[in-house]
Amino acid sequence: MWQEELNTLENKVSIYENEIQKEIGKREYIRQEIKDISNKEEGLLEKISLYESVNILFQKTSEFARVQAKNHIQDLTTKCLQYVFEKDFEFIIEFVERRNNVEADFYVSSYFDGVPIKTRPELSHGGGLVDVLSLALRFAFLEQQSPRIDGPLFLDEPGKHVSNDYIFNLGEFIKQSGDMFGRQIIMVTHNPHLSQICDKAFYVKIRDGKSIVTENEIF
């Protein structure tokens, strides 16, 4: 009788031992999973740290490039305004953040009785200042492109609202800019003064509904 009970106990012990071994196996498996997850977490934390560093670098690089471009555009545009109008103009770009976006505001500064006055170009001086500013910005932004955009620059009625007091200076600025940047300029104009700065000019007349083109004819 006791032998049967002993055998029964031994069988139960064997079953329990098997169950224990299974649980030990599960425990080791879970431990390995925890270890793997911990290693992955460390790797992810390292990547996050790297990405944060790269993001900071991109921000610094972007800010540096933005400042460099701003200074270049301000300088070229200021020189254009001063050359054309022969006044102490200064072109100013101010970066502002609106709705989580960085935007640029344009201003023109001049002096009145020795006091600097900063205004928006559209509210500023006459004499076609906006026309000249638009032309100067076109040159500045075009030459800022990297890689360089080759090809001619097409101008449609540049300086349309510029008075005759400054039109000769504007023409000289256009010519010198083309020479400086090594860029051909193709211009459409009704202004006889601007037509004189060109290396080659074509005069277009409409006769009986047809365009008659004459080369190098003076207006």
PDB file of C-alpha atoms in Angstrom:
ATOM      1  CA  MET A   1       0.000   0.000   0.000  1.00  0.00           C
ATOM      2  CA  TRP A   2       2.711   2.394   1.001  1.00  0.00           C
ATOM      3  CA  GLN A   3       4.606   1.484  -2.179  1.00  0.00           C
ATOM      4  CA  GLU A   4       1.753   2.670  -4.321  1.00  0.00           C
ATOM      5  CA  GLU A   5       1.559   5.925  -2.381  1.00  0.00           C
ATOM      6  CA  LEU A   6       5.301   6.368  -2.795  1.00  0.00           C
ATOM      7  CA  ASN A   7       5.039   5.812  -6.514  1.00  0.00           C
ATOM      8  CA  THR A   8       2.191   8.301  -6.691  1.00  0.00           C
ATOM      9  CA  LEU A   9       4.239  10.869  -4.799  1.00  0.00           C
ATOM     10  CA  GLU A  10       7.239  10.275  -7.027  1.00  0.00           C
ATOM     11  CA  ASN A  11       5.064  10.774 -10.117  1.00  0.00           C
ATOM     12  CA  LYS A  12       3.708  14.016  -8.708  1.00  0.00           C
ATOM     13  CA  VAL A  13       7.232  15.192  -7.846  1.00  0.00           C
ATOM     14  CA  SER A  14       8.320  14.382 -11.399  1.00  0.00           C
ATOM     15  CA  ILE A  15       5.376  16.324 -12.805  1.00  0.00           C
ATOM     16  CA  TYR A  16       6.128  19.258 -10.506  1.00  0.00           C
ATOM     17  CA  GLU A  17       9.792  19.181 -11.488  1.00  0.00           C
ATOM     18  CA  ASN A  18       8.806  19.303 -15.151  1.00  0.00           C
ATOM     19  CA  GLU A  19       6.466  22.198 -14.450  1.00  0.00           C
ATOM     20  CA  ILE A  20       9.213  23.971 -12.523  1.00  0.00           C
ATOM     21  CA  GLN A  21      11.661  23.473 -15.410  1.00  0.00           C
ATOM     22  CA  LYS A  22       9.096  24.891 -17.800  1.00  0.00           C
ATOM     23  CA  GLU A  23       8.596  27.928 -15.579  1.00  0.00           C
ATOM     24  CA  ILE A  24      12.357  28.330 -15.236  1.00  0.00           C
ATOM     25  CA  GLY A  25      12.569  28.256 -19.040  1.00  0.00           C
ATOM     26  CA  LYS A  26       9.842  30.879 -19.285  1.00  0.00           C
ATOM     27  CA  ARG A  27      11.652  32.989 -16.698  1.00  0.00           C
ATOM     28  CA  GLU A  28      14.920  32.815 -18.666  1.00  0.00           C
ATOM     29  CA  TYR A  29      13.073  33.669 -21.857  1.00  0.00           C
ATOM     30  CA  ILE A  30      11.442  36.686 -20.186  1.00  0.00           C
ATOM     31  CA  ARG A  31      14.799  37.740 -18.764  1.00  0.00           C
ATOM     32  CA  GLN A  32      16.342  37.581 -22.233  1.00  0.00           C
ATOM     33  CA  GLU A  33      13.459  39.583 -23.663  1.00  0.00           C
ATOM     34  CA  ILE A  34      13.920  42.203 -20.941  1.00  0.00           C
ATOM     35  CA  LYS A  35      17.637  42.313 -21.737  1.00  0.00           C
ATOM     36  CA  ASP A  36      16.957  42.681 -25.483  1.00  0.00           C
ATOM     37  CA  ILE A  37      14.390  45.403 -24.860  1.00  0.00           C
ATOM     38  CA  SER A  38      16.817  47.175 -22.541  1.00  0.00           C
ATOM     39  CA  ASN A  39      19.501  47.045 -25.231  1.00  0.00           C
ATOM     40  CA  LYS A  40      17.044  48.366 -27.807  1.00  0.00           C
ATOM     41  CA  GLU A  41      16.038  51.143 -25.430  1.00  0.00           C
ATOM     42  CA  GLU A  42      19.664  52.152 -25.000  1.00  0.00           C
ATOM     43  CA  GLY A  43      20.112  52.154 -28.772  1.00  0.00           C
ATOM     44  CA  LEU A  44      16.984  54.250 -29.239  1.00  0.00           C
ATOM     45  CA  LEU A  45      18.126  56.704 -26.575  1.00  0.00           C
ATOM     46  CA  GLU A  46      21.474  57.024 -28.355  1.00  0.00           C
ATOM     47  CA  LYS A  47      19.682  57.647 -31.663  1.00  0.00           C
ATOM     48  CA  ILE A  48      17.397  60.218 -30.048  1.00  0.00           C
ATOM     49  CA  SER A  49      20.439  61.979 -28.619  1.00  0.00           C
ATOM     50  CA  LEU A  50      22.112  61.892 -32.045  1.00  0.00           C
ATOM     51  CA  TYR A  51      18.986  63.180 -33.812  1.00  0.00           C
ATOM     52  CA  GLU A  52      18.642  65.988 -31.283  1.00  0.00           C
ATOM     53  CA  SER A  53      22.274  66.958 -31.879  1.00  0.00           C
ATOM     54  CA  VAL A  54      21.770  66.832 -35.658  1.00  0.00           C
ATOM     55  CA  ASN A  55      18.607  68.914 -35.332  1.00  0.00           C
ATOM     56  CA  ILE A  56      20.481  71.542 -33.331  1.00  0.00           C
ATOM     57  CA  LEU A  57      23.232  71.517 -35.964  1.00  0.00           C
ATOM     58  CA  PHE A  58      20.672  71.967 -38.758  1.00  0.00           C
ATOM     59  CA  GLN A  59      19.074  74.850 -36.868  1.00  0.00           C
ATOM     60  CA  LYS A  60      22.438  76.535 -36.340  1.00  0.00           C
ATOM     61  CA  THR A  61      23.426  75.932 -39.965  1.00  0.00           C
ATOM     62  CA  SER A  62      20.077  77.201 -41.216  1.00  0.00           C
ATOM     63  CA  GLU A  63      20.325  80.270 -38.995  1.00  0.00           C
ATOM     64  CA  PHE A  64      23.884  80.943 -40.203  1.00  0.00           C
ATOM     65  CA  ALA A  65      22.881  80.515 -43.851  1.00  0.00           C
ATOM     66  CA  ARG A  66      19.860  82.770 -43.307  1.00  0.00           C
ATOM     67  CA  VAL A  67      22.017  85.486 -41.763  1.00  0.00           C
ATOM     68  CA  GLN A  68      24.598  85.178 -44.534  1.00  0.00           C
ATOM     69  CA  ALA A  69      21.924  85.435 -47.216  1.00  0.00           C
ATOM     70  CA  LYS A  70      20.291  88.341 -45.398  1.00  0.00           C
ATOM     71  CA  ASN A  71      23.569  90.265 -45.218  1.00  0.00           C
ATOM     72  CA  HIS A  72      24.312  89.632 -48.892  1.00  0.00           C
ATOM     73  CA  ILE A  73      20.853  90.706 -50.037  1.00  0.00           C
ATOM     74  CA  GLN A  74      20.829  93.761 -47.769  1.00  0.00           C
ATOM     75  CA  ASP A  75      24.258  94.849 -49.008  1.00  0.00           C
ATOM     76  CA  LEU A  76      23.523  94.448 -52.720  1.00  0.00           C
ATOM     77  CA  THR A  77      20.095  96.076 -52.492  1.00  0.00           C
ATOM     78  CA  THR A  78      21.398  98.975 -50.387  1.00  0.00           C
ATOM     79  CA  LYS A  79      24.152  99.652 -52.926  1.00  0.00           C
ATOM     80  CA  CYS A  80      21.576  99.612 -55.720  1.00  0.00           C
ATOM     81  CA  LEU A  81      19.314 102.126 -53.969  1.00  0.00           C
ATOM     82  CA  GLN A  82      22.235 104.405 -53.136  1.00  0.00           C
ATOM     83  CA  TYR A  83      23.618 104.181 -56.674  1.00  0.00           C
ATOM     84  CA  VAL A  84      20.334 104.919 -58.421  1.00  0.00           C
ATOM     85  CA  PHE A  85      18.958 107.603 -56.095  1.00  0.00           C
ATOM     86  CA  GLU A  86      22.284 109.006 -54.878  1.00  0.00           C
ATOM     87  CA  LYS A  87      20.919 109.161 -51.336  1.00  0.00           C
ATOM     88  CA  ASP A  88      21.807 107.565 -48.015  1.00  0.00           C
ATOM     89  CA  PHE A  89      19.268 104.760 -48.330  1.00  0.00           C
ATOM     90  CA  GLU A  90      19.663 101.484 -46.442  1.00  0.00           C
ATOM     91  CA  PHE A  91      17.710  98.318 -47.154  1.00  0.00           C
ATOM     92  CA  ILE A  92      16.827  96.328 -44.024  1.00  0.00           C
ATOM     93  CA  ILE A  93      15.518  92.773 -43.632  1.00  0.00           C
ATOM     94  CA  GLU A  94      14.001  91.754 -40.295  1.00  0.00           C
ATOM     95  CA  PHE A  95      13.060  88.147 -39.521  1.00  0.00           C
ATOM     96  CA  VAL A  96       9.921  87.629 -37.452  1.00  0.00           C
ATOM     97  CA  GLU A  97       8.094  84.486 -36.348  1.00  0.00           C
ATOM     98  CA  ARG A  98       4.439  84.293 -37.261  1.00  0.00           C
ATOM     99  CA  ARG A  99       2.299  81.198 -36.760  1.00  0.00           C
ATOM    100  CA  ASN A 100       5.431  79.079 -36.134  1.00  0.00           C
ATOM    101  CA  ASN A 101       6.940  80.234 -39.431  1.00  0.00           C
ATOM    102  CA  VAL A 102       9.883  82.577 -39.910  1.00  0.00           C
ATOM    103  CA  GLU A 103       8.974  85.427 -42.257  1.00  0.00           C
ATOM    104  CA  ALA A 104      10.974  88.385 -43.570  1.00  0.00           C
ATOM    105  CA  ASP A 105       9.825  91.999 -43.397  1.00  0.00           C
ATOM    106  CA  PHE A 106      11.430  94.552 -45.733  1.00  0.00           C
ATOM    107  CA  TYR A 107      12.177  98.157 -44.787  1.00  0.00           C
ATOM    108  CA  VAL A 108      13.995 101.125 -46.252  1.00  0.00           C
ATOM    109  CA  SER A 109      15.859 103.467 -43.945  1.00  0.00           C
ATOM    110  CA  SER A 110      16.755 107.055 -44.857  1.00  0.00           C
ATOM    111  CA  TYR A 111      17.746 110.186 -42.985  1.00  0.00           C
ATOM    112  CA  PHE A 112      15.697 113.312 -42.391  1.00  0.00           C
ATOM    113  CA  ASP A 113      17.545 116.137 -40.647  1.00  0.00           C
ATOM    114  CA  GLY A 114      20.104 113.590 -39.484  1.00  0.00           C
ATOM    115  CA  VAL A 115      17.472 111.317 -37.950  1.00  0.00           C
ATOM    116  CA  PRO A 116      17.121 107.770 -39.401  1.00  0.00           C
ATOM    117  CA  ILE A 117      13.570 106.945 -40.483  1.00  0.00           C
ATOM    118  CA  LYS A 118      12.607 103.327 -41.221  1.00  0.00           C
ATOM    119  CA  THR A 119       9.533 102.722 -43.379  1.00  0.00           C
ATOM    120  CA  ARG A 120       8.079 100.012 -45.541  1.00  0.00           C
ATOM    121  CA  PRO A 121       9.078 100.393 -49.209  1.00  0.00           C
ATOM    122  CA  GLU A 122       5.491 100.726 -50.445  1.00  0.00           C
ATOM    123  CA  LEU A 123       4.948 103.615 -48.008  1.00  0.00           C
ATOM    124  CA  SER A 124       8.304 105.181 -48.653  1.00  0.00           C
ATOM    125  CA  HIS A 125       9.764 107.595 -51.178  1.00  0.00           C
ATOM    126  CA  GLY A 126       8.617 108.345 -54.701  1.00  0.00           C
ATOM    127  CA  GLY A 127      10.710 108.158 -57.834  1.00  0.00           C
ATOM    128  CA  GLY A 128       9.938 104.509 -58.433  1.00  0.00           C
ATOM    129  CA  LEU A 129      11.689 103.222 -55.301  1.00  0.00           C
ATOM    130  CA  VAL A 130       9.599 100.040 -55.277  1.00  0.00           C
ATOM    131  CA  ASP A 131      10.514  99.400 -58.925  1.00  0.00           C
ATOM    132  CA  VAL A 132      14.221  99.766 -58.208  1.00  0.00           C
ATOM    133  CA  LEU A 133      13.955  97.697 -55.041  1.00  0.00           C
ATOM    134  CA  SER A 134      12.132  94.929 -56.895  1.00  0.00           C
ATOM    135  CA  LEU A 135      14.850  94.865 -59.558  1.00  0.00           C
ATOM    136  CA  ALA A 136      17.670  94.799 -57.006  1.00  0.00           C
ATOM    137  CA  LEU A 137      16.015  91.976 -55.069  1.00  0.00           C
ATOM    138  CA  ARG A 138      15.626  89.996 -58.269  1.00  0.00           C
ATOM    139  CA  PHE A 139      19.364  90.219 -58.879  1.00  0.00           C
ATOM    140  CA  ALA A 140      20.177  89.461 -55.235  1.00  0.00           C
ATOM    141  CA  PHE A 141      17.931  86.413 -54.890  1.00  0.00           C
ATOM    142  CA  LEU A 142      19.001  85.041 -58.267  1.00  0.00           C
ATOM    143  CA  GLU A 143      22.682  85.247 -57.403  1.00  0.00           C
ATOM    144  CA  GLN A 144      22.026  83.634 -54.008  1.00  0.00           C
ATOM    145  CA  GLN A 145      20.867  80.392 -55.599  1.00  0.00           C
ATOM    146  CA  SER A 146      23.089  77.362 -55.085  1.00  0.00           C
ATOM    147  CA  PRO A 147      23.744  75.644 -57.395  1.00  0.00           C
ATOM    148  CA  ARG A 148      23.810  78.678 -59.688  1.00  0.00           C
ATOM    149  CA  ILE A 149      20.906  79.148 -62.094  1.00  0.00           C
ATOM    150  CA  ASP A 150      22.431  79.897 -65.468  1.00  0.00           C
ATOM    151  CA  GLY A 151      20.797  81.645 -68.380  1.00  0.00           C
ATOM    152  CA  PRO A 152      19.666  85.163 -69.217  1.00  0.00           C
ATOM    153  CA  LEU A 153      17.594  87.436 -66.992  1.00  0.00           C
ATOM    154  CA  PHE A 154      14.409  88.742 -68.616  1.00  0.00           C
ATOM    155  CA  LEU A 155      13.173  92.171 -67.524  1.00  0.00           C
ATOM    156  CA  ASP A 156       9.759  93.484 -68.523  1.00  0.00           C
ATOM    157  CA  GLU A 157       9.520  97.278 -68.240  1.00  0.00           C
ATOM    158  CA  PRO A 158      12.106  97.701 -65.466  1.00  0.00           C
ATOM    159  CA  GLY A 159      11.886 101.042 -63.720  1.00  0.00           C
ATOM    160  CA  LYS A 160       8.511 101.780 -65.243  1.00  0.00           C
ATOM    161  CA  HIS A 161       7.733 104.311 -62.526  1.00  0.00           C
ATOM    162  CA  VAL A 162      11.259 105.646 -62.087  1.00  0.00           C
ATOM    163  CA  SER A 163      11.475 109.348 -62.908  1.00  0.00           C
ATOM    164  CA  ASN A 164      13.844 110.707 -65.567  1.00  0.00           C
ATOM    165  CA  ASP A 165      16.029 112.126 -62.792  1.00  0.00           C
ATOM    166  CA  TYR A 166      17.152 108.609 -61.920  1.00  0.00           C
ATOM    167  CA  ILE A 167      16.583 106.555 -65.080  1.00  0.00           C
ATOM    168  CA  PHE A 168      20.161 106.937 -66.316  1.00  0.00           C
ATOM    169  CA  ASN A 169      21.510 105.640 -62.994  1.00  0.00           C
ATOM    170  CA  LEU A 170      19.097 102.721 -63.164  1.00  0.00           C
ATOM    171  CA  GLY A 171      20.262 101.859 -66.667  1.00  0.00           C
ATOM    172  CA  GLU A 172      23.891 101.945 -65.587  1.00  0.00           C
ATOM    173  CA  PHE A 173      23.091  99.717 -62.609  1.00  0.00           C
ATOM    174  CA  ILE A 174      21.418  97.148 -64.881  1.00  0.00           C
ATOM    175  CA  LYS A 175      24.371  97.158 -67.261  1.00  0.00           C
ATOM    176  CA  GLN A 176      26.991  96.858 -64.520  1.00  0.00           C
ATOM    177  CA  SER A 177      25.028  94.097 -62.775  1.00  0.00           C
ATOM    178  CA  GLY A 178      24.912  92.072 -65.973  1.00  0.00           C
ATOM    179  CA  ASP A 179      28.680  92.492 -66.408  1.00  0.00           C
ATOM    180  CA  MET A 180      29.450  91.740 -62.747  1.00  0.00           C
ATOM    181  CA  PHE A 181      27.392  88.544 -62.574  1.00  0.00           C
ATOM    182  CA  GLY A 182      28.228  87.417 -66.098  1.00  0.00           C
ATOM    183  CA  ARG A 183      24.590  87.241 -67.093  1.00  0.00           C
ATOM    184  CA  GLN A 184      22.895  88.285 -70.313  1.00  0.00           C
ATOM    185  CA  ILE A 185      19.959  90.618 -69.776  1.00  0.00           C
ATOM    186  CA  ILE A 186      17.042  90.709 -72.195  1.00  0.00           C
ATOM    187  CA  MET A 187      14.849  93.714 -71.563  1.00  0.00           C
ATOM    188  CA  VAL A 188      11.540  94.989 -72.897  1.00  0.00           C
ATOM    189  CA  THR A 189      11.151  98.727 -72.404  1.00  0.00           C
ATOM    190  CA  HIS A 190       9.385 101.791 -73.743  1.00  0.00           C
ATOM    191  CA  ASN A 191      12.014 104.049 -72.194  1.00  0.00           C
ATOM    192  CA  PRO A 192      14.413 105.507 -74.800  1.00  0.00           C
ATOM    193  CA  HIS A 193      17.108 106.114 -72.169  1.00  0.00           C
ATOM    194  CA  LEU A 194      17.217 102.459 -71.125  1.00  0.00           C
ATOM    195  CA  SER A 195      17.375 101.346 -74.745  1.00  0.00           C
ATOM    196  CA  GLN A 196      20.663 103.210 -75.139  1.00  0.00           C
ATOM    197  CA  ILE A 197      22.524 101.053 -72.599  1.00  0.00           C
ATOM    198  CA  CYS A 198      22.003  97.866 -74.604  1.00  0.00           C
ATOM    199  CA  ASP A 199      24.635  96.200 -76.762  1.00  0.00           C
ATOM    200  CA  LYS A 200      21.902  95.450 -79.256  1.00  0.00           C
ATOM    201  CA  ALA A 201      18.415  96.933 -79.504  1.00  0.00           C
ATOM    202  CA  PHE A 202      15.343  96.068 -81.561  1.00  0.00           C
ATOM    203  CA  TYR A 203      12.498  98.483 -82.171  1.00  0.00           C
ATOM    204  CA  VAL A 204       9.081  96.885 -82.690  1.00  0.00           C
ATOM    205  CA  LYS A 205       6.260  98.755 -84.462  1.00  0.00           C
ATOM    206  CA  ILE A 206       2.748  97.605 -85.193  1.00  0.00           C
ATOM    207  CA  ARG A 207       1.629  98.350 -88.744  1.00  0.00           C
ATOM    208  CA  ASP A 208      -1.583  96.995 -90.194  1.00  0.00           C
ATOM    209  CA  GLY A 209      -1.752  94.408 -87.422  1.00  0.00           C
ATOM    210  CA  LYS A 210       1.797  93.185 -88.061  1.00  0.00           C
ATOM    211  CA  SER A 211       4.918  93.611 -85.928  1.00  0.00           C
ATOM    212  CA  ILE A 212       7.747  95.297 -87.786  1.00  0.00           C
ATOM    213  CA  VAL A 213      11.145  94.737 -86.133  1.00  0.00           C
ATOM    214  CA  THR A 214      14.046  97.101 -86.811  1.00  0.00           C
ATOM    215  CA  GLU A 215      17.487  96.503 -85.334  1.00  0.00           C
ATOM    216  CA  ASN A 216      19.366  99.258 -83.499  1.00  0.00           C
ATOM    217  CA  GLU A 217      16.859 101.978 -84.317  1.00  0.00           C
ATOM    218  CA  ILE A 218      16.885 104.877 -81.853  1.00  0.00           C
ATOM    219  CA  PHE A 219      13.549 105.685 -80.234  1.00  0.00           C
TER     220      PHE A 219
END
